[in-house]
mmCIF file of C-alpha atoms and ligand atoms in Angstrom:
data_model
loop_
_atom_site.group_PDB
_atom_site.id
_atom_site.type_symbol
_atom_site.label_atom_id
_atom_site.label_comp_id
_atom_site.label_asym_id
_atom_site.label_seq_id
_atom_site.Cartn_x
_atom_site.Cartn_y
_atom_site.Cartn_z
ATOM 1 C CA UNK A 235 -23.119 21.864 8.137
ATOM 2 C CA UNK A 236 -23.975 20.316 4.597
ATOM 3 C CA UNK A 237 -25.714 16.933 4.367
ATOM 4 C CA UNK A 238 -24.601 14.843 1.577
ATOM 5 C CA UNK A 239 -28.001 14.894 0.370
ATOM 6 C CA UNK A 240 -27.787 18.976 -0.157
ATOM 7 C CA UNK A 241 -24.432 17.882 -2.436
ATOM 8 C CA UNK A 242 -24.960 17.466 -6.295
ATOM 9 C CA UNK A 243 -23.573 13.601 -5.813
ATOM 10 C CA UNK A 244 -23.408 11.646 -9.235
ATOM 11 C CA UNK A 245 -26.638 9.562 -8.707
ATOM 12 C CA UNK A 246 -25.126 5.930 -8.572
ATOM 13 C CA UNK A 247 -23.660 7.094 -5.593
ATOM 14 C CA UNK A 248 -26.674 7.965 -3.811
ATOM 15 C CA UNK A 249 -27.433 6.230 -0.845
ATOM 16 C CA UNK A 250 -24.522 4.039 -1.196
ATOM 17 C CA UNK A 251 -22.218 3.590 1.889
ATOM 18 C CA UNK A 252 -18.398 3.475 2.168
ATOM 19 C CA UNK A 253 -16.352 0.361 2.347
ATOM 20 C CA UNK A 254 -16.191 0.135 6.869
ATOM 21 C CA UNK A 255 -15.383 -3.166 7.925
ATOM 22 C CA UNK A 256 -14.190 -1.816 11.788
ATOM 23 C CA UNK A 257 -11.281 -0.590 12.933
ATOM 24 C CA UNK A 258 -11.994 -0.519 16.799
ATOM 25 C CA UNK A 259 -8.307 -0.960 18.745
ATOM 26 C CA UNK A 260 -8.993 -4.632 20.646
ATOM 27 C CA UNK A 261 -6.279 -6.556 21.943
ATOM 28 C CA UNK A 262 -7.507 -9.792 19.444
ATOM 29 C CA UNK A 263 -8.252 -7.847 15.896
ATOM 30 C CA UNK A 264 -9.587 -11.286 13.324
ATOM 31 C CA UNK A 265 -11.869 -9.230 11.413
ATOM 32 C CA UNK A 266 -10.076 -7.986 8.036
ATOM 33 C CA UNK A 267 -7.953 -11.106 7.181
ATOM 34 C CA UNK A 268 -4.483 -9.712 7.776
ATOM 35 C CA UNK A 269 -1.647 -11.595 8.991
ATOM 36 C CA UNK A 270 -1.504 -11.319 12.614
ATOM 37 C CA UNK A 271 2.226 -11.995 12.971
ATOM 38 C CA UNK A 272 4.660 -8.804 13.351
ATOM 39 C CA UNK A 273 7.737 -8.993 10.505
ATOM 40 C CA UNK A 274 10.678 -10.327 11.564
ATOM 41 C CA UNK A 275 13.435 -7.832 13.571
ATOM 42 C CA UNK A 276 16.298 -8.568 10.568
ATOM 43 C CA UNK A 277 13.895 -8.078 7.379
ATOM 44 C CA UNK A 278 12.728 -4.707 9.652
ATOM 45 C CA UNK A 279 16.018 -3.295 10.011
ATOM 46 C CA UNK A 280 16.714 -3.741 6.487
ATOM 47 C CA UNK A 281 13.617 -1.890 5.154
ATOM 48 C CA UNK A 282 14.446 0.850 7.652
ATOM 49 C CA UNK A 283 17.517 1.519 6.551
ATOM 50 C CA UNK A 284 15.924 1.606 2.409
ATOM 51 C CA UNK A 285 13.763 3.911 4.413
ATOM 52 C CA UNK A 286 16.227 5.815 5.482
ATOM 53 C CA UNK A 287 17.810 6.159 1.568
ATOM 54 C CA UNK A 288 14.523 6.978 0.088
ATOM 55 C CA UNK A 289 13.889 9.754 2.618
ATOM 56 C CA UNK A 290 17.196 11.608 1.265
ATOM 57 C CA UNK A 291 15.773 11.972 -2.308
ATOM 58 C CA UNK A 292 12.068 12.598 -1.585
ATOM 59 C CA UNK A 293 12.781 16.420 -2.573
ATOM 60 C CA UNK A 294 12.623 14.580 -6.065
ATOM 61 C CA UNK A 295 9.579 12.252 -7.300
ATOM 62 C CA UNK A 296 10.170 9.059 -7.332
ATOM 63 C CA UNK A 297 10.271 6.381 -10.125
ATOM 64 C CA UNK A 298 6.964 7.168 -11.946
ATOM 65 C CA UNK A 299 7.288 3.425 -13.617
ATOM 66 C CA UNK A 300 8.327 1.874 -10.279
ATOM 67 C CA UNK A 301 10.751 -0.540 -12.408
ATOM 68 C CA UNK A 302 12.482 -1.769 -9.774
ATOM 69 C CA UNK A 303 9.691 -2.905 -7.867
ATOM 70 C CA UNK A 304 7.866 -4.171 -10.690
ATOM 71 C CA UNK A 305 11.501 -5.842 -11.220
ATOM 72 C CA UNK A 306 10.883 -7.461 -8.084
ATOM 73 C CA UNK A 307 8.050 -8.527 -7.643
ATOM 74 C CA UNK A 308 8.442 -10.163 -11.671
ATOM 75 C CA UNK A 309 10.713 -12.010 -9.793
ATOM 76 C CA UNK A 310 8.833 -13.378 -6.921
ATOM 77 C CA UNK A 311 6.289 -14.119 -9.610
ATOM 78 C CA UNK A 312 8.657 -16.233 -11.929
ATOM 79 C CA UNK A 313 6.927 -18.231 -14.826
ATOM 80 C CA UNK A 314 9.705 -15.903 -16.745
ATOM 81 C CA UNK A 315 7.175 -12.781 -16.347
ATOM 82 C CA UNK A 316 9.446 -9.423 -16.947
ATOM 83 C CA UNK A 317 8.573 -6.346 -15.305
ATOM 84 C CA UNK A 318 6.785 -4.996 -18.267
ATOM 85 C CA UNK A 319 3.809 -8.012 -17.531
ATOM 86 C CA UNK A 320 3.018 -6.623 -13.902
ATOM 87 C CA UNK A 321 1.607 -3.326 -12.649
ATOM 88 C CA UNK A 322 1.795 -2.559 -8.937
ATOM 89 C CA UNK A 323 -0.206 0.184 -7.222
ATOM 90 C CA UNK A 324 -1.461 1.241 -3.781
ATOM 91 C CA UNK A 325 -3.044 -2.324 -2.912
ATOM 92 C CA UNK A 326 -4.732 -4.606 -5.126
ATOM 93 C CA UNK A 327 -8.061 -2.274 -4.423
ATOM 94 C CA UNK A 328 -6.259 0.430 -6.598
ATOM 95 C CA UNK A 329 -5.078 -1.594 -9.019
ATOM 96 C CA UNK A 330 -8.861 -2.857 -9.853
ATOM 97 C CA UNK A 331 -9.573 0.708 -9.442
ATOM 98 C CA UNK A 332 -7.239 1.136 -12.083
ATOM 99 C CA UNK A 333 -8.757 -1.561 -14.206
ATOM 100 C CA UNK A 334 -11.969 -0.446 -14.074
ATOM 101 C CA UNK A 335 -11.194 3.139 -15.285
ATOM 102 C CA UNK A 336 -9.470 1.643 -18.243
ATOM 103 C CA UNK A 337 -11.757 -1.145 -19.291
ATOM 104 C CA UNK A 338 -15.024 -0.018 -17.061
ATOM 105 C CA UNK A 339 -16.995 2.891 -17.114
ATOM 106 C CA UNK A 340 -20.074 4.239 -18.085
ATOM 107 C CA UNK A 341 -22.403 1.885 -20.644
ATOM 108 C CA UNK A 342 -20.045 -1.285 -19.602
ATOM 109 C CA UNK A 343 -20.647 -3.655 -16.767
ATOM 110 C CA UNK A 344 -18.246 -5.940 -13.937
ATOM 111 C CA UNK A 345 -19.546 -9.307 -13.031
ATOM 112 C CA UNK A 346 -18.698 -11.140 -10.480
ATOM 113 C CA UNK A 347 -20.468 -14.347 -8.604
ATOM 114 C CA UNK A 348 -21.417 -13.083 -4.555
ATOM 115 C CA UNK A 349 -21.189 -13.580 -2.052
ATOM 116 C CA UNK A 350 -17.238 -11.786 -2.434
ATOM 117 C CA UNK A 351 -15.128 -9.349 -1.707
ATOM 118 C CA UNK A 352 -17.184 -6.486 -0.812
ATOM 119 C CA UNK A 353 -15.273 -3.918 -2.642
ATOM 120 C CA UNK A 354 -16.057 -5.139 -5.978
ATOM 121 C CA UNK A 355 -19.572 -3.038 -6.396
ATOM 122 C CA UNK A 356 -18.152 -0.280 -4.638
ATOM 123 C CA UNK A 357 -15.210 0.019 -7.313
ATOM 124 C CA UNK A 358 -18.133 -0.467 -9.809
ATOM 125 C CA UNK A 359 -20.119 2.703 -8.630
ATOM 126 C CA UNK A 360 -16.873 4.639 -8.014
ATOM 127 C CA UNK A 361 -15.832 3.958 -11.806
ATOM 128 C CA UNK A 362 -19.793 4.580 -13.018
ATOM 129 C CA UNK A 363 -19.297 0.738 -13.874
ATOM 130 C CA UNK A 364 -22.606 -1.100 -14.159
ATOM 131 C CA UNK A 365 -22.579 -4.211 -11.782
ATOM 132 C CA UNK A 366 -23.575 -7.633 -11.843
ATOM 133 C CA UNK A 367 -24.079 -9.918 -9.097
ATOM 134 C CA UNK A 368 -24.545 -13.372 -9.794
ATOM 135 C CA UNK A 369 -25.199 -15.469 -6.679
ATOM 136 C CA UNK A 370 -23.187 -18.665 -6.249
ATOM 137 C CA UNK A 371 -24.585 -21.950 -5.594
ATOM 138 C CA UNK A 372 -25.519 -23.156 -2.229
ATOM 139 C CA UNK A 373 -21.981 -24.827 -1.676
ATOM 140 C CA UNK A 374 -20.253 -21.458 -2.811
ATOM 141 C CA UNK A 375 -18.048 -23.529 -5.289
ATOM 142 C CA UNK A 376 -17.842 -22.495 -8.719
ATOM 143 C CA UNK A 377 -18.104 -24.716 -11.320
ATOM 144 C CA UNK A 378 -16.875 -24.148 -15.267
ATOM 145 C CA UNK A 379 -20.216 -25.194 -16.411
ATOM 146 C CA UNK A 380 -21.743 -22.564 -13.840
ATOM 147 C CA UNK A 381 -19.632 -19.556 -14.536
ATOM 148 C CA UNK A 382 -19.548 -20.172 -18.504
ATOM 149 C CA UNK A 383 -23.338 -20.227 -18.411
ATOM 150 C CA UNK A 384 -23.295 -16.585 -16.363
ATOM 151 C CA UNK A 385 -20.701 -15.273 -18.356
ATOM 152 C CA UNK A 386 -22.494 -15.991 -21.448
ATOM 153 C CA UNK A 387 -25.707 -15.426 -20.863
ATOM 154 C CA UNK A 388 -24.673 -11.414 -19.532
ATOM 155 C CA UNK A 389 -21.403 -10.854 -21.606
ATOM 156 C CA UNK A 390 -20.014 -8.169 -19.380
ATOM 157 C CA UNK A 391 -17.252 -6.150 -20.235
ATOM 158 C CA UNK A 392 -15.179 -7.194 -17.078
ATOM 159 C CA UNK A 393 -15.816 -10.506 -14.709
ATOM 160 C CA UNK A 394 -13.741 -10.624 -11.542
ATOM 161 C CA UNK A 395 -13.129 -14.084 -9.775
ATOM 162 C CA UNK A 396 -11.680 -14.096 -6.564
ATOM 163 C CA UNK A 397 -9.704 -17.162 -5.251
ATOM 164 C CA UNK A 398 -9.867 -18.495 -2.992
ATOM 165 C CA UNK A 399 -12.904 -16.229 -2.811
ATOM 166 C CA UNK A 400 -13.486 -13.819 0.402
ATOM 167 C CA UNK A 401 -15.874 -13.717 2.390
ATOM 168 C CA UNK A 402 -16.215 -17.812 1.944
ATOM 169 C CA UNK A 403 -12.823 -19.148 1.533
ATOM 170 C CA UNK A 404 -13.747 -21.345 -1.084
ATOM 171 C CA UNK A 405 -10.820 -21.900 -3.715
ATOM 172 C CA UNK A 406 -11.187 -21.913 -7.511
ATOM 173 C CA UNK A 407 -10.108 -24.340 -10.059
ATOM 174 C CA UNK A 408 -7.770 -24.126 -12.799
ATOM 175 C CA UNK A 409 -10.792 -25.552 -15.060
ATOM 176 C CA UNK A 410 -13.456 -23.342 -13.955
ATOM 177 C CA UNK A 411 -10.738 -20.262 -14.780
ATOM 178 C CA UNK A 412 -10.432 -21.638 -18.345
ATOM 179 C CA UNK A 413 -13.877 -22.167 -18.626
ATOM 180 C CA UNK A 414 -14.437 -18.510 -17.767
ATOM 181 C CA UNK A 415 -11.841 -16.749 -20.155
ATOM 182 C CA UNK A 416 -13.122 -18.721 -23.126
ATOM 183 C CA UNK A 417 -16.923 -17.980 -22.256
ATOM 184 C CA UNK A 418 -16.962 -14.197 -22.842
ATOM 185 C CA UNK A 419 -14.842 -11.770 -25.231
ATOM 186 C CA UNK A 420 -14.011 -9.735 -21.916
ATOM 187 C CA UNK A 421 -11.561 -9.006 -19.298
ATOM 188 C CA UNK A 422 -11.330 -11.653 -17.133
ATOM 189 C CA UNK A 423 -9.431 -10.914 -13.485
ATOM 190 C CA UNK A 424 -8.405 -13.218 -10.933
ATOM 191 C CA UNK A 425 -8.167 -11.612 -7.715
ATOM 192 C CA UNK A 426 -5.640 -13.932 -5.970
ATOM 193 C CA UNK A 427 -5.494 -12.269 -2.659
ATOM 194 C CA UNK A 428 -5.341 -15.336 -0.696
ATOM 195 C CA UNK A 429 -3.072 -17.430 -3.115
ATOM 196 C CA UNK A 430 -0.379 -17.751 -0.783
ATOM 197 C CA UNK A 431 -2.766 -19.899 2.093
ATOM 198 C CA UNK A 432 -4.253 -22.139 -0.606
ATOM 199 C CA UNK A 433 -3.175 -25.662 -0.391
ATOM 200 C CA UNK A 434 -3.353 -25.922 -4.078
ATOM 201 C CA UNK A 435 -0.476 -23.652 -4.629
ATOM 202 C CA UNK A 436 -1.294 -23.541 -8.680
ATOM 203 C CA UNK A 437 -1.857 -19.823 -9.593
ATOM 204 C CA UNK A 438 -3.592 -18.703 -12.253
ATOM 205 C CA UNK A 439 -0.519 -16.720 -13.654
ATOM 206 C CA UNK A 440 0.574 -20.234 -15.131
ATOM 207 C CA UNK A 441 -2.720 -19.699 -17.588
ATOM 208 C CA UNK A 442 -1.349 -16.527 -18.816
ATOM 209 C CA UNK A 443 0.838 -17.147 -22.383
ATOM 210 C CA UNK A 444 -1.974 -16.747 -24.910
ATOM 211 C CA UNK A 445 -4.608 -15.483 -22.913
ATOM 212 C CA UNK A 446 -4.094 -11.492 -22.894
ATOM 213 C CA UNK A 447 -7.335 -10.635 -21.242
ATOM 214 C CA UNK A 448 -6.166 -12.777 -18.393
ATOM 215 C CA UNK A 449 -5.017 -10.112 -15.524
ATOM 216 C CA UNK A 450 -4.697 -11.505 -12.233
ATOM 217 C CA UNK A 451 -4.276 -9.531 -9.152
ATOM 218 C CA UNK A 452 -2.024 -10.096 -6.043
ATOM 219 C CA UNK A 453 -1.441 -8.322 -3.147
ATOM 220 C CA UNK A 454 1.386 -8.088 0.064
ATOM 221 C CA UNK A 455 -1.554 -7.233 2.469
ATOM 222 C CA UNK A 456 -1.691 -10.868 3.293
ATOM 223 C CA UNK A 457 0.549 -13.531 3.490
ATOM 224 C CA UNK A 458 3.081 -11.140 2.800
ATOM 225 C CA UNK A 459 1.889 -9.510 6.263
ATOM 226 C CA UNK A 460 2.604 -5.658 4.954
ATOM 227 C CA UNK A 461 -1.190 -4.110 4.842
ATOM 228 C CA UNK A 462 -0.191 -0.652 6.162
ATOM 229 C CA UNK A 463 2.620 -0.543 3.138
ATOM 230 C CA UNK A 464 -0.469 -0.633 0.708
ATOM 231 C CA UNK A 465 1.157 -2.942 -1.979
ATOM 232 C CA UNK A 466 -1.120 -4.571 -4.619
ATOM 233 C CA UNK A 467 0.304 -5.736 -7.846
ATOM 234 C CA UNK A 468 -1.585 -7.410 -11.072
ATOM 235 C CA UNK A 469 0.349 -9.909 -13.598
ATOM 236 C CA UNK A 470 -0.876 -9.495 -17.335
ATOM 237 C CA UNK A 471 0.202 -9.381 -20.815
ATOM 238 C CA UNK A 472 2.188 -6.044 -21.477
ATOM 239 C CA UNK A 473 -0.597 -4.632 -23.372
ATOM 240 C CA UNK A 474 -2.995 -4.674 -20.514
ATOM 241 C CA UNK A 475 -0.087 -2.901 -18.430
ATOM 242 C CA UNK A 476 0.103 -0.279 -21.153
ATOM 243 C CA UNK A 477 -3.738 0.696 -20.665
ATOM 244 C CA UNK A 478 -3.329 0.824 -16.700
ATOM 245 C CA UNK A 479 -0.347 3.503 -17.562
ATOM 246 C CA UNK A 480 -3.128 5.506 -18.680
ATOM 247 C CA UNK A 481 -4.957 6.083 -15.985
ATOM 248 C CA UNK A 482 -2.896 5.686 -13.292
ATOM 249 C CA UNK A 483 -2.063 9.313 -11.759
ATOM 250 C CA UNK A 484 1.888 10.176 -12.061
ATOM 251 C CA UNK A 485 3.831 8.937 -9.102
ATOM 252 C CA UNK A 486 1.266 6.973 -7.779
ATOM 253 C CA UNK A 487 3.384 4.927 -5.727
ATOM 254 C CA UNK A 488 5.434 7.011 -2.917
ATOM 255 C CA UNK A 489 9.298 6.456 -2.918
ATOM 256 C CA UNK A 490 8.722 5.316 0.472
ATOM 257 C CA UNK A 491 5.978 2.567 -0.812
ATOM 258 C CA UNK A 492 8.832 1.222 -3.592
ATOM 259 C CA UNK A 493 11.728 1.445 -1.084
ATOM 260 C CA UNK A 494 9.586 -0.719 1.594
ATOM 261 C CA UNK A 495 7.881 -3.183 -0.733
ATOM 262 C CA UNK A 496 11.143 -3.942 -2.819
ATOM 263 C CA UNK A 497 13.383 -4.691 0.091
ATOM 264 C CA UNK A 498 10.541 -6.698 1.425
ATOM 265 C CA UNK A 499 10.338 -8.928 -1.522
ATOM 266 C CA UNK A 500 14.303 -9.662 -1.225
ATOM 267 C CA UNK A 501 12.960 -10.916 1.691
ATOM 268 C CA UNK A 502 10.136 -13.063 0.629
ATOM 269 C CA UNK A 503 11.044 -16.319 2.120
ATOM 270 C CA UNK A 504 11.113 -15.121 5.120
ATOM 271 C CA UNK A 505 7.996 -12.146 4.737
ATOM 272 C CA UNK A 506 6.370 -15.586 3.742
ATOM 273 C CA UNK A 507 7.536 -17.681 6.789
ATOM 274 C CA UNK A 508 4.152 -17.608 9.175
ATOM 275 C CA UNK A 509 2.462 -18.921 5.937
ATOM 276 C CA UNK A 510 2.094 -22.075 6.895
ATOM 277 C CA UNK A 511 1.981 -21.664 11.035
ATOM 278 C CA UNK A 512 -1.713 -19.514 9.954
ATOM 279 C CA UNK A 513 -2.680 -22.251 7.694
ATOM 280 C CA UNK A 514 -2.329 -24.400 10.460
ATOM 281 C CA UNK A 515 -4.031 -22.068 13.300
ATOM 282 C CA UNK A 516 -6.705 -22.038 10.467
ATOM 283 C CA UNK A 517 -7.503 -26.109 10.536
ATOM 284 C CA UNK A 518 -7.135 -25.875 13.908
ATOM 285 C CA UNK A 519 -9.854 -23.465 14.167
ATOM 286 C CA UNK A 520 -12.086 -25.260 11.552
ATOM 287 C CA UNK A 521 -11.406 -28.351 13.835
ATOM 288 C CA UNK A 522 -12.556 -27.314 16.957
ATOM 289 C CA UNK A 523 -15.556 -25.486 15.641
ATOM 290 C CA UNK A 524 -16.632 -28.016 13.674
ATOM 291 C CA UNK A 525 -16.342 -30.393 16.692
ATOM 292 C CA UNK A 526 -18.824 -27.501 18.701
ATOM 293 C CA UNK A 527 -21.113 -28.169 16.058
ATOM 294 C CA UNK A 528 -20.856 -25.397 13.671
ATOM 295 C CA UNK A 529 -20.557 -25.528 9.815
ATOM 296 C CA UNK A 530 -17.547 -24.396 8.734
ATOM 297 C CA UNK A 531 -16.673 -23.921 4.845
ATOM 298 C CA UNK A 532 -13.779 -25.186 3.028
ATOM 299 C CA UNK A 533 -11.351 -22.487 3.014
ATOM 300 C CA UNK A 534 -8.028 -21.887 1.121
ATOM 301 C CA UNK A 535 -7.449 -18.781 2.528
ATOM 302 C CA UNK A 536 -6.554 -17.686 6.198
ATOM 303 C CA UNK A 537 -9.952 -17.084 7.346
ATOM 304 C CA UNK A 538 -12.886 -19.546 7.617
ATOM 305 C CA UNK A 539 -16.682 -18.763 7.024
ATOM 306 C CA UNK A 540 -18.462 -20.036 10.090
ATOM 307 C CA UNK A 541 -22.065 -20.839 9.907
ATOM 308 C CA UNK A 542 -24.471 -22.032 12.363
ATOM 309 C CA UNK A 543 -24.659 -19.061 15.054
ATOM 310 C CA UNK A 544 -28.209 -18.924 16.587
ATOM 311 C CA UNK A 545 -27.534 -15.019 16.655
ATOM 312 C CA UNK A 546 -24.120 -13.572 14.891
ATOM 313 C CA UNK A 547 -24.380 -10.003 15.645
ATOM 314 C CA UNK A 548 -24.855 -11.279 19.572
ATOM 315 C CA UNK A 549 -22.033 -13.451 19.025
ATOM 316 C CA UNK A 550 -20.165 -10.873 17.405
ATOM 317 C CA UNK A 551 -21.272 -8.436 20.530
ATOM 318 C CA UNK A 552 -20.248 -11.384 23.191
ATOM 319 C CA UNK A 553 -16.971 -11.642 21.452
ATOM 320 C CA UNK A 554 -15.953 -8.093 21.337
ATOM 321 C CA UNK A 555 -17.150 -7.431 25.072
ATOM 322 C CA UNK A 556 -13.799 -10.028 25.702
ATOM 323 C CA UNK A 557 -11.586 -7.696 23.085
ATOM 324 C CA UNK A 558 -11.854 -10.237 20.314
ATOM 325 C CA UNK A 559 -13.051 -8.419 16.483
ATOM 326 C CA UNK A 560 -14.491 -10.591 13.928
ATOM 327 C CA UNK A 561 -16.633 -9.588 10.790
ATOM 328 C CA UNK A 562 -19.874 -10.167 10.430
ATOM 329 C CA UNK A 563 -21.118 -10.059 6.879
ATOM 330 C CA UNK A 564 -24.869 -10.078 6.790
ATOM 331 C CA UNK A 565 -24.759 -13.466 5.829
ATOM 332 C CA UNK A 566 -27.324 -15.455 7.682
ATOM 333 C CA UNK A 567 -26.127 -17.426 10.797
ATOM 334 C CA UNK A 568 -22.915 -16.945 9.407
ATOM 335 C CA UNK A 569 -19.243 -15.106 10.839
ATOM 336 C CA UNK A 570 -16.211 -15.055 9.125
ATOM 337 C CA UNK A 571 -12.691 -15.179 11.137
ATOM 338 C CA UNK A 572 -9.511 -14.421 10.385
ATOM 339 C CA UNK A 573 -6.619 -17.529 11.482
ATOM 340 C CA UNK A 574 -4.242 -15.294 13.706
ATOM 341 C CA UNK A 575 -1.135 -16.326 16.510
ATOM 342 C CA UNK A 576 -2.025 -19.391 18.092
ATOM 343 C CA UNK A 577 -2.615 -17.299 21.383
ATOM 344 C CA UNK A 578 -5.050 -15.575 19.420
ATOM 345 C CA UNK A 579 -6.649 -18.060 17.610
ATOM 346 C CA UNK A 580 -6.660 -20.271 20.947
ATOM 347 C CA UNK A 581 -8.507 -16.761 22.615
ATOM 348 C CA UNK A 582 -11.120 -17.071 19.677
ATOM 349 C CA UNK A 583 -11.446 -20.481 20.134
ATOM 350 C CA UNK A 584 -11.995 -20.729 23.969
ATOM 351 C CA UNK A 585 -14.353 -17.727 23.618
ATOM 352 C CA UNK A 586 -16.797 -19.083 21.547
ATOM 353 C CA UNK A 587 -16.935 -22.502 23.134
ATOM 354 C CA UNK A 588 -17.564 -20.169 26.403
ATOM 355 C CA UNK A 589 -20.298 -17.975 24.552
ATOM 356 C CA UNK A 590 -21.935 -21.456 22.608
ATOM 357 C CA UNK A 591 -22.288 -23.144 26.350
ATOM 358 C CA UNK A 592 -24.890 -20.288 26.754
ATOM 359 C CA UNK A 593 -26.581 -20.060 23.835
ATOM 360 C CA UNK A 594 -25.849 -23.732 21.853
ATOM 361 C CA UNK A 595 -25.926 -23.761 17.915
ATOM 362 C CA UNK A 596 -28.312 -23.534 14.935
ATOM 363 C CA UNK A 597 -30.107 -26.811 13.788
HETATM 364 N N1 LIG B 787 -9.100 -8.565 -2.882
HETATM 365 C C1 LIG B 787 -9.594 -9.269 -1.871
HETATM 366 C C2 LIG B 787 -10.314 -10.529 -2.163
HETATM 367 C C3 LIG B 787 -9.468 -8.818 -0.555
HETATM 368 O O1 LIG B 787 -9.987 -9.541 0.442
HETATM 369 C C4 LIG B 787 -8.783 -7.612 -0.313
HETATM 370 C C5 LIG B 787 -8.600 -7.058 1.081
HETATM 371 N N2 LIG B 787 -9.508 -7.398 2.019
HETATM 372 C C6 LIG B 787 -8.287 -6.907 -1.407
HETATM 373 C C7 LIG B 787 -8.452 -7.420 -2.682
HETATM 374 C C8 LIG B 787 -7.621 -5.592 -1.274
HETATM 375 O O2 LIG B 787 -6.455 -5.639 -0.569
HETATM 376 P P1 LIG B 787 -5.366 -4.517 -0.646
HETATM 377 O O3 LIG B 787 -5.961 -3.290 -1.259
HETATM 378 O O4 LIG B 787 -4.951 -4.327 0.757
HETATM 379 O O5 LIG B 787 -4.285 -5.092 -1.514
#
């Protein structure tokens, strides 16, 4: 057999490793920030039976502009958007794919401030995107003086926010958004992955009218508790939408994908309904870890960033020897955990308090 080395790999790609965050089957799985709760039994038996229709025709393609959807989830959006000002693909991963081929590339570079979303240099290489990692300050917040002075200073082609911002949870300002469009001449993306959990429930679509290298990114994997549909979606001016119809392949999204995610947003209210039970098993969490003496961050997401473990990846071991996944991120002392059920976040909870008793916390 072939060693990857003995291929004639492009050479930003050598020596880089794929996106693995862990997929081992444990009963307690609080690693990749999905929403734990199972969809309702009525909102299932009405996507099986779109299913059901969509499976009749897939002899045919299916809706190469996926208007219906788009439709849809325009609608879910509101702030008047029509279907022409969002873009859907398979998750929001694709659709940055997506914006990366079309505004990315070789000779042009992505910015964004880490530690985040690990995927974002890995789209970079993947789209022979230079990348630019700007570390935030000690408190992970961003502020509008702090990302105008990086955004100036390395005028990249692309910058990519994400709030609230994963791995830390911290949220992001309307302010420090506005600050960072009017800093640079270049595409400016808001990867709202989270927005759903955030108490502040502004979104950055609101900053759209005017601003058309605004795009900001959504996603059902979340709050809308659909991961293994694979449903991202991006709200922009029409314009940008026209360039991501230019590299997008034809038919990217399955009929099956736009039969699923378009009765599901019929549905939102109640796709949305654990919302705020997680935001509350998440404040929980923070609560009683904080009272064991670890530092947890501010999060307006539905995971926290825990710091203060004498040893994560024994933590991380400990934990997982009693079925329970979290991620561990290389950050130092730190592990991040995903809210889940409250059985599951009371399991996390109880395990760690358990584990600590042995071991105690960082000073
Ligand atoms: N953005 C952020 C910040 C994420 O955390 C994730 C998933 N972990 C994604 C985008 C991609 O999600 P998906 O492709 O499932 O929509």
């Amino acid at each position: 057999m072939a060693k990857l080395s003995d291929l004639p790999l492009r050479s930003n790609l050598v020596g880089k490793a794929p996106y693995g965050a862990p997929q081992d089957p444990v009963p307690v799985s609080l690693n990749v920030n999905e929403n734990t709760h199972p969809i309702s039994e009525e909102v299932l038996t009405d996507i099986v039976a779109s299913l059901a229709q969509a499976v009749r025709n897939v002899n045919r393609y299916p809706d190469r502009e996926a208007t219906e959807l788009r439709t849809e989830l325009a609608n879910y959006l509101g702030h008047s958007l029509s279907f022409e000002q969002v873009w859907a693909a398979n998750g929001s991963n694709e659709v940055l794919q997506q914006v990366l081929q079309a505004f990315g590339g070789p000779g042009r570079t992505l910015l964004s401030f880490t530690p985040t979303y690990s995927m974002y240099p890995l789209l970079a290489d993947g789209t022979d995107t230079g990348w630019v990692a700007v570390p935030r300050p000690a408190d992970y917040a961003l502020s509008p003086e702090f990302v105008a002075a990086a955004l100036a200073e390395h005028q990249p082609d692309i910058a990519i926010i994400c709030g609230p911002n994963n791995p830390t949870g911290t949220p992001l300002t309307r302010e420090t958004i506005l600050a960072a469009y009017d800093a640079f001449d270049g595409i400016l993306i808001v990867d709202e992955a989270y927005h759903e959990f955030d108490d502040d429930n502004s979104s950055a679509i609101e900053l759209l009218p005017g601003r058309h290298r605004l795009l900001v990114s959504r996603t059902m994997s979340k709050a809308f508790a659909f991961a293994g549909v694979r449903l991202g979606y991006l709200a922009a001016d029409s314009a940008v939408i026209d360039a991501l119809r230019l590299v997008r392949l034809p038919y990217h999204l399955s009929a099956l994908t736009q039969a699923a995610a378009t009765t599901a947003l019929r549905h939102s209210q109640a796709m949305l309904s654990t919302v705020d039970a997680i935001r509350a098993e998440r404040d929980r969490l923070a609560h009683e870890l904080t009272a064991m003496g670890y530092r947890v961050h501010d999060s307006g997401a539905n995971f926290l960033l825990v710091g203060g473990f004498v040893d994560p990846e024994a933590m991380f071991a400990a934990l997982f020897e009693r079925g329970i996944l979290v991620r561990n991120l290389g950050i130092d002392g730190h592990l991040r955990i995903t809210a889940g059920t409250p059985e599951e976040t009371g399991q996390v909870i109880e395990a760690i308090r358990e584990i600590t008793a042995g071991v105690g916390v960082a000073a």
